[in-house]
Coordinates of C-alpha atoms in Angstrom, one line a residue:
M1 CA 56.0 23.9 -72.8
Q2 CA 54.1 20.7 -73.0
V3 CA 54.2 18.4 -70.0
D4 CA 55.9 15.1 -70.4
F5 CA 53.1 13.1 -68.9
N6 CA 54.9 9.7 -69.1
A7 CA 57.9 11.0 -67.2
E8 CA 55.8 12.4 -64.4
Q9 CA 53.7 9.2 -64.2
A10 CA 57.0 7.2 -63.9
H11 CA 58.1 9.5 -61.1
L12 CA 54.8 9.2 -59.3
T13 CA 54.9 5.3 -59.7
T14 CA 58.4 5.3 -58.1
I15 CA 57.3 7.6 -55.1
Y16 CA 54.0 5.7 -54.7
Q17 CA 55.8 2.3 -54.6
Y18 CA 58.4 3.7 -52.1
L19 CA 55.5 4.9 -49.9
V20 CA 53.8 1.5 -49.9
A21 CA 57.1 -0.2 -49.1
E22 CA 57.7 2.2 -46.3
I23 CA 54.3 1.6 -44.8
A24 CA 55.0 -2.2 -44.9
R25 CA 58.5 -1.8 -43.5
L26 CA 57.4 0.7 -40.7
T27 CA 54.5 -1.4 -39.7
A28 CA 56.8 -4.5 -39.3
K29 CA 59.3 -2.3 -37.5
L30 CA 56.8 -1.1 -35.0
A31 CA 55.7 -4.7 -34.3
A32 CA 59.3 -5.7 -33.6
L33 CA 59.9 -2.7 -31.4
Q34 CA 56.8 -3.6 -29.4
Q35 CA 58.0 -7.2 -29.0
Q36 CA 61.5 -5.9 -28.1
G37 CA 59.9 -3.7 -25.4
R38 CA 58.1 -6.6 -23.9
Q39 CA 61.3 -8.7 -23.8
L40 CA 63.2 -5.7 -22.1
K41 CA 60.6 -5.5 -19.4
Q42 CA 60.8 -9.2 -18.8
S43 CA 64.6 -9.1 -18.7
F44 CA 64.7 -6.2 -16.3
S45 CA 62.3 -7.8 -13.9
S46 CA 64.3 -10.9 -13.7
D47 CA 67.8 -9.5 -14.0
T48 CA 67.7 -6.4 -11.9
S49 CA 67.8 -7.0 -8.2
L50 CA 67.2 -4.1 -5.7
N51 CA 70.2 -4.1 -3.2
F52 CA 70.7 -1.1 -0.9
E53 CA 72.6 -2.8 1.9
T54 CA 75.8 -0.8 1.4
I55 CA 76.8 2.4 -0.5
S56 CA 78.5 0.2 -3.1
D57 CA 75.3 -1.9 -3.5
N58 CA 73.3 1.4 -3.8
L59 CA 75.5 2.6 -6.6
D60 CA 75.4 -0.7 -8.6
T61 CA 71.6 -0.8 -8.2
F62 CA 71.2 2.7 -9.4
A63 CA 73.5 2.2 -12.2
S64 CA 71.6 -0.7 -13.4
I65 CA 68.3 1.2 -13.2
E66 CA 69.8 4.0 -15.1
A67 CA 71.1 1.8 -17.8
N68 CA 67.7 0.1 -18.1
N69 CA 65.9 3.5 -18.4
R70 CA 68.3 4.6 -21.2
Q71 CA 67.5 1.4 -23.2
I72 CA 63.7 2.2 -22.6
D73 CA 64.2 5.9 -23.7
A74 CA 66.0 4.8 -26.8
L75 CA 63.4 2.3 -27.7
N76 CA 60.6 4.9 -27.2
A77 CA 62.4 7.3 -29.4
Q78 CA 62.6 4.7 -32.1
V79 CA 58.8 4.1 -31.8
D80 CA 58.0 7.8 -31.9
Q81 CA 60.1 8.3 -35.0
A82 CA 58.6 5.3 -36.8
N83 CA 55.1 6.3 -35.9
M84 CA 55.6 9.8 -37.2
R85 CA 56.9 8.5 -40.5
L86 CA 54.3 6.0 -40.8
Q87 CA 51.6 8.6 -40.3
A88 CA 53.2 10.8 -42.9
A89 CA 53.2 7.8 -45.4
H90 CA 49.6 7.1 -44.9
L91 CA 48.7 10.8 -45.3
L92 CA 50.6 10.9 -48.6
K93 CA 49.6 7.6 -50.1
P94 CA 46.3 8.9 -51.6
Q95 CA 47.9 11.9 -53.0
A96 CA 51.7 11.9 -52.8
Y97 CA 52.0 15.5 -53.9
F98 CA 50.1 18.2 -55.7
A99 CA 52.7 20.4 -57.3
R100 CA 56.2 20.8 -58.6
V101 CA 58.5 23.9 -58.8
D102 CA 61.6 23.9 -60.7
L103 CA 64.1 26.4 -59.3
V104 CA 67.6 27.7 -60.4
F105 CA 69.9 28.6 -57.7
D106 CA 73.6 29.5 -58.5
S107 CA 74.1 27.1 -61.5
D108 CA 72.0 27.0 -64.6
T109 CA 70.6 23.6 -63.9
P110 CA 67.0 23.7 -62.6
E111 CA 66.2 21.6 -59.5
A112 CA 62.8 20.0 -59.1
F113 CA 60.9 20.3 -55.8
Y114 CA 57.7 18.3 -55.3
L115 CA 55.2 19.6 -52.7
G116 CA 52.9 17.6 -50.7
K117 CA 50.7 17.9 -47.5
V118 CA 53.7 16.8 -45.4
G119 CA 57.3 16.2 -46.1
F120 CA 58.9 12.8 -46.7
S121 CA 62.6 11.7 -47.2
G122 CA 64.3 8.8 -48.8
V123 CA 66.6 6.3 -47.2
D124 CA 69.6 8.7 -47.6
E125 CA 67.5 11.6 -46.0
T126 CA 67.1 13.4 -49.2
N127 CA 63.8 15.1 -49.6
L128 CA 61.4 13.3 -52.0
I129 CA 58.5 15.4 -51.0
Y130 CA 58.7 18.9 -49.4
D131 CA 56.0 20.0 -47.0
W132 CA 53.7 22.7 -48.3
R133 CA 54.8 24.9 -45.2
A134 CA 58.6 24.6 -46.0
P135 CA 60.2 28.0 -47.0
V136 CA 60.9 26.8 -50.5
A137 CA 57.2 26.2 -51.1
D138 CA 56.5 29.9 -50.7
V139 CA 57.6 30.5 -54.4
Y140 CA 54.7 28.2 -55.6
Y141 CA 52.1 30.1 -53.8
A142 CA 53.5 33.5 -54.6
N143 CA 53.0 32.5 -58.2
R144 CA 55.7 34.6 -59.8
L145 CA 57.7 33.0 -62.7
G146 CA 61.2 34.2 -63.2
A147 CA 63.5 35.9 -60.6
T148 CA 62.0 35.7 -57.1
S149 CA 63.2 34.7 -53.6
Y150 CA 62.1 33.0 -50.4
Q151 CA 63.2 33.4 -46.8
A152 CA 64.8 30.6 -44.9
N153 CA 66.7 30.7 -41.6
G154 CA 66.6 34.5 -41.5
R155 CA 68.1 34.8 -45.0
Q156 CA 66.5 35.7 -48.3
I157 CA 67.3 33.1 -50.9
P158 CA 67.4 34.4 -54.6
V159 CA 66.1 31.9 -57.1
T160 CA 64.7 31.8 -60.5
L161 CA 61.3 29.9 -60.8
T162 CA 61.3 28.2 -64.2
K163 CA 58.3 25.9 -63.9
R164 CA 55.1 25.9 -61.8
R165 CA 53.4 22.4 -62.4
Q166 CA 50.3 21.1 -60.9
F167 CA 49.0 17.5 -60.6
V168 CA 45.7 15.7 -60.0
I169 CA 46.6 12.4 -58.4
Q170 CA 44.8 9.5 -57.1
G171 CA 47.0 6.8 -55.5
S172 CA 49.4 5.6 -58.1
N173 CA 47.5 7.2 -61.0
L174 CA 48.5 10.6 -62.5
L175 CA 45.1 11.9 -63.7
Q176 CA 46.2 15.4 -64.8
A177 CA 49.4 17.4 -65.1
F178 CA 49.7 20.9 -66.4
D179 CA 52.0 24.0 -66.2
N180 CA 50.2 26.9 -64.8
Q181 CA 51.3 30.6 -64.3
V182 CA 48.1 32.3 -63.3
A183 CA 46.5 31.3 -60.1
I184 CA 43.2 32.9 -60.7
N185 CA 42.5 30.4 -63.5
D186 CA 43.9 27.6 -61.5
P187 CA 42.1 24.4 -62.9
V188 CA 42.9 22.4 -59.9
L189 CA 41.1 25.2 -57.8
L190 CA 38.1 25.3 -60.2
A191 CA 37.8 21.5 -60.1
A192 CA 37.9 21.5 -56.3
L193 CA 35.1 24.2 -56.2
A194 CA 33.0 22.1 -58.4
V195 CA 32.9 19.1 -56.1
N196 CA 29.7 18.6 -54.0
R197 CA 29.9 19.7 -50.4
S198 CA 30.5 16.8 -48.0
G199 CA 29.5 18.3 -44.7
Q200 CA 33.1 18.7 -43.6
M201 CA 35.5 21.4 -44.5
Q202 CA 38.5 20.2 -46.6
D203 CA 42.0 21.6 -46.5
I204 CA 43.0 24.0 -49.3
T205 CA 46.6 23.1 -49.4
A206 CA 46.7 22.5 -53.2
T207 CA 44.7 25.5 -54.0
I208 CA 46.0 28.2 -51.7
Q209 CA 46.0 31.5 -53.7
A210 CA 48.7 34.3 -53.4
E211 CA 46.7 36.7 -51.2
Q212 CA 45.7 33.7 -48.9
N213 CA 49.4 32.6 -48.8
A214 CA 50.5 36.1 -47.7
I215 CA 48.0 35.7 -44.6
I216 CA 48.9 32.1 -43.8
R217 CA 52.7 33.0 -43.8
A218 CA 52.5 36.4 -41.9
N219 CA 55.1 35.5 -39.4
A220 CA 55.8 39.1 -38.2
A221 CA 52.2 39.8 -37.1
Q222 CA 51.6 39.7 -33.4
V223 CA 47.9 40.6 -34.0
L224 CA 46.7 39.7 -37.5
L225 CA 43.2 41.1 -38.4
V226 CA 41.8 39.7 -41.6
D227 CA 38.6 41.2 -43.2
G228 CA 37.4 38.9 -46.1
V229 CA 34.3 38.8 -48.2
A230 CA 31.9 35.9 -48.1
G231 CA 33.5 32.8 -49.6
S232 CA 37.0 34.2 -49.7
G233 CA 38.3 31.3 -47.7
K234 CA 38.8 33.1 -44.3
T235 CA 38.2 29.9 -42.2
S236 CA 40.3 27.8 -44.5
V237 CA 43.1 30.3 -44.3
L238 CA 42.8 30.4 -40.5
L239 CA 43.2 26.6 -40.2
Q240 CA 46.0 26.5 -42.7
R241 CA 47.7 29.3 -40.6
V242 CA 47.3 27.1 -37.5
A243 CA 49.0 24.2 -39.4
Y244 CA 51.8 26.6 -40.7
L245 CA 52.6 28.0 -37.3
L246 CA 52.6 24.6 -35.7
Y247 CA 55.1 23.6 -38.4
Q248 CA 57.3 26.8 -38.0
Q249 CA 57.2 26.6 -34.2
R250 CA 57.4 22.7 -34.0
Q251 CA 60.3 22.8 -31.5
T252 CA 58.3 24.9 -29.0
W253 CA 54.6 24.6 -29.9
S254 CA 52.2 21.7 -29.8
A255 CA 48.3 21.6 -30.3
E256 CA 48.0 22.2 -26.6
N257 CA 49.4 25.7 -27.0
I258 CA 46.8 26.7 -29.6
L259 CA 43.1 27.8 -29.0
I260 CA 40.5 28.3 -31.6
F261 CA 37.2 30.2 -30.9
T262 CA 34.3 29.3 -33.2
P263 CA 30.8 30.6 -33.5
N264 CA 29.1 27.4 -32.3
Q265 CA 29.5 23.7 -31.8
V266 CA 28.2 22.8 -35.3
F267 CA 31.0 24.9 -36.8
A268 CA 33.6 23.3 -34.5
K269 CA 32.6 19.9 -35.9
Y270 CA 32.6 21.3 -39.5
I271 CA 36.2 22.1 -39.4
Q272 CA 37.5 19.2 -37.3
N273 CA 39.0 17.1 -40.1
V274 CA 41.2 19.8 -41.6
L275 CA 44.2 19.8 -39.4
P276 CA 44.4 16.0 -39.1
A277 CA 44.5 15.9 -42.8
L278 CA 47.6 18.0 -42.7
G279 CA 49.2 15.6 -40.0
E280 CA 48.5 17.9 -37.1
S281 CA 46.3 17.4 -33.9
N282 CA 43.4 19.3 -33.4
P283 CA 43.7 22.0 -30.6
V284 CA 41.0 23.0 -28.2
T285 CA 38.2 24.3 -30.4
L286 CA 35.0 25.7 -28.9
P287 CA 32.7 28.8 -28.9
F288 CA 33.9 31.9 -27.0
V289 CA 31.0 31.9 -24.6
R290 CA 31.6 28.3 -23.6
Y291 CA 35.3 28.9 -23.1
F292 CA 34.6 31.8 -20.6
Q293 CA 31.9 29.7 -18.9
Q294 CA 34.4 27.1 -18.2
L295 CA 36.9 29.6 -17.1
G296 CA 34.5 31.2 -14.8
Q297 CA 34.0 27.9 -13.0
R298 CA 37.7 27.9 -12.3
F299 CA 37.2 31.1 -10.2
G300 CA 34.1 29.7 -8.4
W301 CA 32.0 32.0 -10.7
S302 CA 28.2 32.1 -10.1
L303 CA 26.7 32.3 -13.6
P304 CA 24.1 35.1 -13.7
D305 CA 21.2 33.5 -15.5
A306 CA 19.2 30.3 -15.5
T307 CA 20.5 29.1 -19.0
G308 CA 24.1 28.8 -17.6
R309 CA 25.4 31.2 -20.2
F310 CA 27.3 34.4 -19.8
K311 CA 25.5 37.6 -20.9
L312 CA 28.5 39.3 -22.3
L313 CA 27.0 42.7 -23.3
D314 CA 28.8 45.9 -24.0
Q315 CA 28.6 48.7 -21.5
Q316 CA 31.5 50.7 -20.3
L317 CA 34.5 48.4 -20.0
Q318 CA 36.9 50.9 -21.6
Q319 CA 36.2 53.2 -18.6
V320 CA 36.6 50.4 -16.2
V321 CA 40.0 49.6 -17.9
V322 CA 41.2 53.1 -17.2
N323 CA 39.9 53.4 -13.6
V324 CA 40.8 50.0 -12.4
D325 CA 44.4 51.1 -12.1
V326 CA 43.4 53.9 -9.7
L327 CA 41.0 52.2 -7.4
T328 CA 40.7 54.4 -4.2
H329 CA 38.0 52.5 -2.3
L330 CA 39.0 49.7 0.1
F331 CA 37.1 46.6 0.9
Q332 CA 34.5 47.3 3.6
D333 CA 35.1 43.9 5.3
D334 CA 37.2 44.4 8.6
L335 CA 39.4 41.5 7.6
G336 CA 40.0 43.3 4.3
Q337 CA 41.0 46.5 6.1
R338 CA 43.5 44.7 8.3
Y339 CA 45.0 42.9 5.2
F340 CA 45.3 46.2 3.4
Q341 CA 47.2 47.6 6.3
Q342 CA 49.6 44.7 6.2
T343 CA 50.5 45.3 2.5
D344 CA 53.4 47.3 1.4
P345 CA 52.3 51.0 1.2
Q346 CA 55.2 51.5 -1.3
Q347 CA 53.5 49.1 -3.8
P348 CA 50.9 50.4 -6.3
L349 CA 47.3 50.2 -5.1
L350 CA 46.3 47.6 -7.7
R351 CA 49.2 45.3 -6.5
R352 CA 48.0 45.8 -2.9
L353 CA 44.4 44.9 -3.8
Q354 CA 45.7 41.7 -5.5
V355 CA 47.4 40.6 -2.3
I356 CA 44.1 41.2 -0.4
L357 CA 42.1 39.2 -2.9
R358 CA 44.5 36.3 -2.7
R359 CA 44.2 36.2 1.2
L360 CA 40.5 36.7 1.2
A361 CA 40.1 33.9 -1.3
D362 CA 41.5 31.4 1.3
K363 CA 38.5 32.2 3.5
P364 CA 36.1 29.2 3.5
S365 CA 33.1 31.4 3.2
T366 CA 34.4 33.4 0.2
A367 CA 34.2 32.3 -3.4
A368 CA 37.2 33.5 -5.4
G369 CA 35.3 34.9 -8.2
D370 CA 32.5 36.7 -6.2
L371 CA 33.6 40.4 -6.3
T372 CA 30.4 41.3 -4.3
A373 CA 31.9 39.4 -1.3
W374 CA 33.8 42.4 -0.5
L375 CA 32.1 45.2 -2.3
S376 CA 28.6 45.8 -3.4
Q377 CA 27.7 46.3 -7.1
V378 CA 26.8 49.9 -6.3
D379 CA 30.2 50.5 -4.6
W380 CA 32.1 48.9 -7.5
A381 CA 30.3 51.1 -10.0
T382 CA 30.9 54.2 -7.9
I383 CA 34.6 53.7 -7.4
L384 CA 35.0 52.9 -11.2
K385 CA 32.9 56.0 -12.1
I386 CA 30.5 54.1 -14.3
A387 CA 26.6 53.4 -14.2
G388 CA 25.8 50.2 -12.5
P389 CA 25.3 47.4 -12.1
L390 CA 28.4 45.7 -13.7
T391 CA 28.1 43.5 -16.6
V392 CA 29.6 40.0 -16.5
T393 CA 32.3 41.3 -18.9
E394 CA 33.2 44.1 -16.5
Q395 CA 33.2 41.9 -13.4
F396 CA 35.3 39.3 -15.1
Y397 CA 37.8 42.0 -16.3
I398 CA 38.2 43.4 -12.8
L399 CA 38.6 39.8 -11.4
L400 CA 41.3 39.0 -13.9
R401 CA 43.2 42.4 -13.2
L402 CA 42.9 41.8 -9.3
Q403 CA 44.1 38.2 -9.7
N404 CA 46.8 39.2 -12.2
Y405 CA 45.6 36.2 -14.1
H406 CA 46.4 35.4 -17.8
Q407 CA 46.8 32.3 -19.9
D408 CA 50.5 32.1 -20.7
N409 CA 50.2 28.6 -22.0
I410 CA 48.3 29.6 -25.0
A411 CA 51.0 30.6 -27.6
A412 CA 48.5 31.5 -30.4
L413 CA 44.7 32.3 -30.4
F414 CA 42.6 32.1 -33.5
I415 CA 39.1 33.7 -33.7
D416 CA 36.7 33.0 -36.4
E417 CA 33.7 35.3 -37.3
A418 CA 35.5 38.0 -35.3
Q419 CA 33.0 40.7 -36.4
D420 CA 30.5 39.3 -34.0
Y421 CA 32.7 40.0 -30.9
T422 CA 31.9 43.2 -29.0
P423 CA 34.8 45.7 -28.2
D424 CA 34.4 44.7 -24.5
Q425 CA 34.8 41.0 -25.3
L426 CA 37.9 41.8 -27.4
T427 CA 39.4 43.9 -24.6
L428 CA 38.8 40.9 -22.2
I429 CA 40.6 38.7 -24.6
N430 CA 43.5 41.0 -24.9
Q431 CA 43.8 41.1 -21.1
L432 CA 43.5 37.3 -20.9
F433 CA 46.1 36.5 -23.5
P434 CA 48.8 39.2 -23.4
K435 CA 51.6 37.0 -24.8
A436 CA 49.8 35.0 -27.4
S437 CA 49.9 35.6 -31.2
L438 CA 46.4 36.5 -32.2
T439 CA 44.7 35.9 -35.6
L440 CA 41.2 37.3 -36.1
V441 CA 39.3 36.6 -39.3
G442 CA 35.9 38.0 -40.1
D443 CA 33.8 40.1 -42.5
H444 CA 32.3 43.4 -41.5
N445 CA 29.4 42.8 -43.8
Q446 CA 28.5 39.7 -41.7
V447 CA 27.8 41.5 -38.5
L448 CA 24.4 40.1 -37.4
K449 CA 24.2 41.9 -34.0
A450 CA 24.0 45.6 -33.1
T451 CA 26.8 44.9 -30.6
G452 CA 29.3 43.7 -33.1
A453 CA 32.6 45.5 -33.3
T454 CA 33.6 47.6 -36.4
L455 CA 37.0 47.1 -38.0
A456 CA 38.2 50.3 -36.3
E457 CA 36.9 49.2 -32.9
M458 CA 38.5 45.7 -33.4
A459 CA 42.0 47.3 -34.1
A460 CA 41.5 49.7 -31.2
S461 CA 41.1 46.8 -28.9
F462 CA 44.6 45.8 -29.5
D463 CA 46.2 49.3 -30.0
Q464 CA 49.1 48.5 -27.5
R465 CA 50.3 45.6 -29.6
P466 CA 51.7 45.5 -33.2
L467 CA 48.8 44.9 -35.6
V468 CA 48.7 44.0 -39.2
Q469 CA 45.5 44.2 -41.3
K470 CA 44.9 42.1 -44.5
Y471 CA 42.0 42.0 -46.9
L472 CA 40.4 39.3 -49.1
V473 CA 38.1 40.5 -51.8
T474 CA 37.9 37.4 -54.1
S475 CA 35.0 34.9 -53.5
Y476 CA 35.9 31.4 -54.4
R477 CA 32.7 29.7 -53.0
A478 CA 29.8 30.6 -55.2
T479 CA 29.0 30.9 -58.9
A480 CA 29.4 34.4 -60.4
T481 CA 25.7 35.0 -60.4
I482 CA 25.2 34.2 -56.8
T483 CA 28.3 36.2 -55.9
D484 CA 26.9 39.3 -57.8
F485 CA 23.6 38.8 -55.9
F486 CA 24.9 38.7 -52.4
A487 CA 27.5 41.4 -53.2
Q488 CA 24.8 43.9 -53.8
F489 CA 24.0 43.8 -50.1
A490 CA 27.7 44.6 -49.0
D491 CA 28.6 48.0 -47.6
N492 CA 29.7 50.2 -50.6
P493 CA 29.8 47.2 -53.0
K494 CA 31.4 49.2 -55.9
A495 CA 34.3 50.2 -53.7
L496 CA 34.7 46.7 -52.2
K497 CA 34.8 45.1 -55.8
I498 CA 33.8 41.5 -54.7
Q499 CA 34.6 39.2 -57.6
S500 CA 34.0 35.5 -58.3
I501 CA 36.3 33.2 -60.3
Q502 CA 33.6 30.7 -61.0
S503 CA 31.4 30.4 -64.1
Q504 CA 28.2 32.3 -64.3
G505 CA 25.8 29.5 -63.2
Q506 CA 22.2 29.7 -62.7
Q507 CA 20.3 33.0 -61.8
P508 CA 18.8 33.0 -58.3
Q509 CA 15.1 31.9 -58.5
I510 CA 12.8 34.1 -56.6
Y511 CA 9.2 33.4 -55.5
E512 CA 7.2 36.3 -54.2
Q513 CA 5.1 34.0 -52.1
L514 CA 5.2 30.2 -51.6
S515 CA 3.2 28.0 -49.3
L516 CA 4.9 25.5 -46.8
A517 CA 3.0 22.6 -48.6
T518 CA 4.3 23.6 -51.9
L519 CA 7.9 23.9 -50.5
V520 CA 7.7 20.5 -49.0
Q521 CA 6.5 19.0 -52.3
E522 CA 9.4 20.8 -54.1
L523 CA 12.0 19.5 -51.7
T524 CA 10.6 16.0 -51.7
S525 CA 11.0 15.9 -55.5
T526 CA 14.5 17.2 -55.3
S527 CA 17.0 14.3 -55.2
T528 CA 20.6 15.4 -56.4
G529 CA 22.8 13.7 -53.9
Q530 CA 23.9 17.3 -52.8
L531 CA 23.7 19.2 -49.6
L532 CA 20.7 21.5 -49.6
G533 CA 20.1 24.1 -46.8
V534 CA 16.8 25.5 -46.1
I535 CA 17.7 28.8 -44.1
T536 CA 14.9 30.4 -42.1
P537 CA 15.0 33.7 -40.1
D538 CA 14.6 32.0 -36.7
N539 CA 14.5 28.7 -34.8
Q540 CA 10.7 28.8 -34.6
T541 CA 10.3 28.8 -38.5
A542 CA 13.1 26.2 -38.9
Q543 CA 11.3 23.9 -36.5
Q544 CA 8.0 24.3 -38.4
V545 CA 9.6 23.6 -41.7
L546 CA 11.3 20.5 -40.3
V547 CA 8.2 19.1 -38.8
A548 CA 6.4 19.5 -42.3
L549 CA 9.3 17.9 -44.1
K550 CA 9.9 14.8 -41.9
P551 CA 6.9 12.7 -42.9
S552 CA 7.7 12.9 -46.7
L553 CA 11.6 13.3 -46.8
A554 CA 13.8 10.6 -45.2
Q555 CA 17.1 12.5 -45.4
V556 CA 16.2 15.7 -43.5
T557 CA 18.0 17.2 -40.5
G558 CA 17.4 20.1 -38.3
L559 CA 20.4 22.0 -37.0
T560 CA 20.9 24.3 -33.9
G561 CA 24.0 25.9 -32.5
D562 CA 24.6 22.8 -30.3
S563 CA 23.9 20.1 -32.9
P564 CA 26.6 17.5 -33.2
K565 CA 27.5 18.0 -36.9
L566 CA 26.5 18.8 -40.4
P567 CA 25.3 15.9 -42.4
T568 CA 27.1 14.9 -45.8
S569 CA 24.0 15.1 -48.0
G570 CA 20.2 15.7 -48.0
V571 CA 18.2 18.6 -46.7
V572 CA 19.3 20.6 -43.7
V573 CA 16.9 23.1 -42.1
L574 CA 18.4 25.8 -39.8
P575 CA 18.2 29.4 -38.7
L576 CA 20.4 32.0 -40.2
A577 CA 22.3 32.4 -36.9
V578 CA 23.6 28.8 -37.2
A579 CA 24.1 28.8 -41.0
K580 CA 26.7 31.6 -40.7
G581 CA 30.1 30.1 -41.6
L582 CA 28.7 27.1 -43.3
E583 CA 28.1 26.5 -47.0
F584 CA 25.8 24.3 -49.1
D585 CA 25.5 23.2 -52.7
Q586 CA 21.9 24.5 -53.0
V587 CA 20.2 27.0 -50.6
V588 CA 16.5 27.9 -50.1
L589 CA 15.9 31.1 -48.3
T590 CA 12.6 31.8 -46.7
D591 CA 10.8 35.1 -45.7
F592 CA 13.4 37.2 -47.6
A593 CA 11.0 40.2 -47.7
T594 CA 9.9 40.1 -44.1
S595 CA 10.9 42.5 -41.4
F596 CA 13.8 40.2 -40.3
Y597 CA 15.6 40.7 -43.6
Q598 CA 14.4 44.4 -44.2
D599 CA 15.6 45.6 -40.7
P600 CA 17.0 49.1 -41.3
I601 CA 20.1 48.4 -39.3
L602 CA 21.0 44.8 -39.8
G603 CA 18.8 43.8 -42.7
Q604 CA 21.5 44.3 -45.5
H605 CA 24.0 42.1 -43.5
R606 CA 21.4 39.4 -42.9
R607 CA 20.6 39.2 -46.6
Y608 CA 24.4 39.2 -47.5
V609 CA 25.0 36.3 -45.1
A610 CA 22.0 34.3 -46.0
A611 CA 22.5 34.5 -49.8
S612 CA 26.3 33.9 -49.6
R613 CA 25.7 30.4 -48.1
A614 CA 25.0 28.9 -51.5
T615 CA 27.6 27.7 -54.0
K616 CA 25.6 26.4 -57.0
T617 CA 22.0 27.3 -56.8
L618 CA 20.0 29.9 -54.7
T619 CA 16.1 29.9 -54.4
I620 CA 14.5 32.9 -52.5
I621 CA 11.0 32.8 -51.1
N622 CA 10.0 36.4 -50.2
R623 CA 7.1 35.2 -48.1
L624 CA 6.6 31.6 -46.8
T625 CA 2.9 31.1 -46.1
G626 CA 0.9 28.2 -44.5
L627 CA 2.9 28.0 -41.2
P628 CA 1.0 26.4 -38.4
T629 CA 1.6 29.4 -36.0
S630 CA 2.9 32.9 -36.3
K631 CA 6.5 33.0 -36.4
A632 CA 9.1 35.1 -34.5
S633 CA 10.7 38.1 -36.2
T634 CA 14.2 37.8 -34.7
G635 CA 17.1 35.5 -35.6
D636 CA 18.0 34.0 -32.4

């Protein structure tokens, strides 16, 4: 059926004009409310006199204060409501909506629903635009024409989907409108993928695919474990899921109840615009190590190394988990002995030790987080039946158990690049967030450290909680040729069946050997306005390439894990460990044939990660020569 373009343009014009009018009306209303607030304050200060001479005077004074407070509360409620509506109108003005579905309920007459980043109603409270997270929007993403259903308020609503229409909108102008039944050939998606990278991750609301939608809306999963291939939109799905759950739980959750663990600070900056673009505030977003560093300080923790970072290495935490419940050794301190004798012998031993720790923590000479204040490392290892000394992870786990400490204020925890977490770290997370909904996304082919957890180990870390596993095997990021190239390095690529929906594109260009001087010359002559990443095995090589490029290239940036953010264009030089999770229009890989990428254990994964950072062109230098000094062979 051909789209009536004029009718859709007329509808957009009406909605756009209404949004513009609402922005003007709400702006004026907020100014008037602010003026009214100032006048109320002046009136209260002049009219209200505090008189407490008699009981009657007390009652009159309190009644007057209460009446004033009610007026202030009512005024604040109006301000909050106007601000929320104004924010929604501003979000929708550039693109009022991106899709329309026509549904038939009980009658034979289809009803049109327009879907946008947020919902917006008319003056009579009718829905002009439905939020993409609303239950009815599920039929759009599920992408099934004909008889279908969606769930709302605990009920399954049967409907018939007669139309699935997509739009490309710019302000008041309708650029494209077309009916589409097959999401894998989604022209809006293909157009979005063709746009140059901006240095900031964008939301994928208009292009969510059916398999991604199933993950975003997985309400029943207490622990959701997602394994997705490179470029399958794992991080985007994670962020859309954050927005979806905030919408679903808007009566009880806020951004303060959400926590996101990212690989590094660069990545945290890379994703920081996604949730605000959907009308949601950013939750706390930081690397896992930094979070536990801050948490450790809360317990008076003495960091074990000069760099101020936790060395969270795997050892024997599972054995600690088993044995910490049956501790049989008492604190050697006399004070600890007396405290133990004062505890209730009917209580479990762990509960009695928790009481001791709380009392000992009140001693001025004792740090709450120093387990060795009462028991030596050797003794701790002996009673827990493990080889000492204890790792930081093991010490921290024991401390949490003895303190009976967990973070109940976190309702949902989201972990990106979950494959890099050790089983011990995941066990520690499970102990710390026992009531939180957990979403872990990763790619088992992107494990870059020998300590990374397998899928089975990740699932086993949460074996006492309901767990749902989901998989994403379609890569949306790169051209088909680049996807085919990095797919060859995946574990069992034929079984995994990684596929791309993009066009073929250029074949990767491979140099057996290239000098640093020639690379500088090539990059200096490259001026495309796109984001180009030069990915090296290690920090040392990245620094050498950066130093060589700076004199002849104005727009060049070096990135480390603690860099503030990814630039919007130009050349970026960074090691593989920092590049993971990022994407670039063009990528140059150095030293692809050296021992770093040929490592018998992790080499395949490193090549997979490195090659999958490119979206349009990929250049591979097997050996980069002419470096000023010998470079390191590891990726840290």
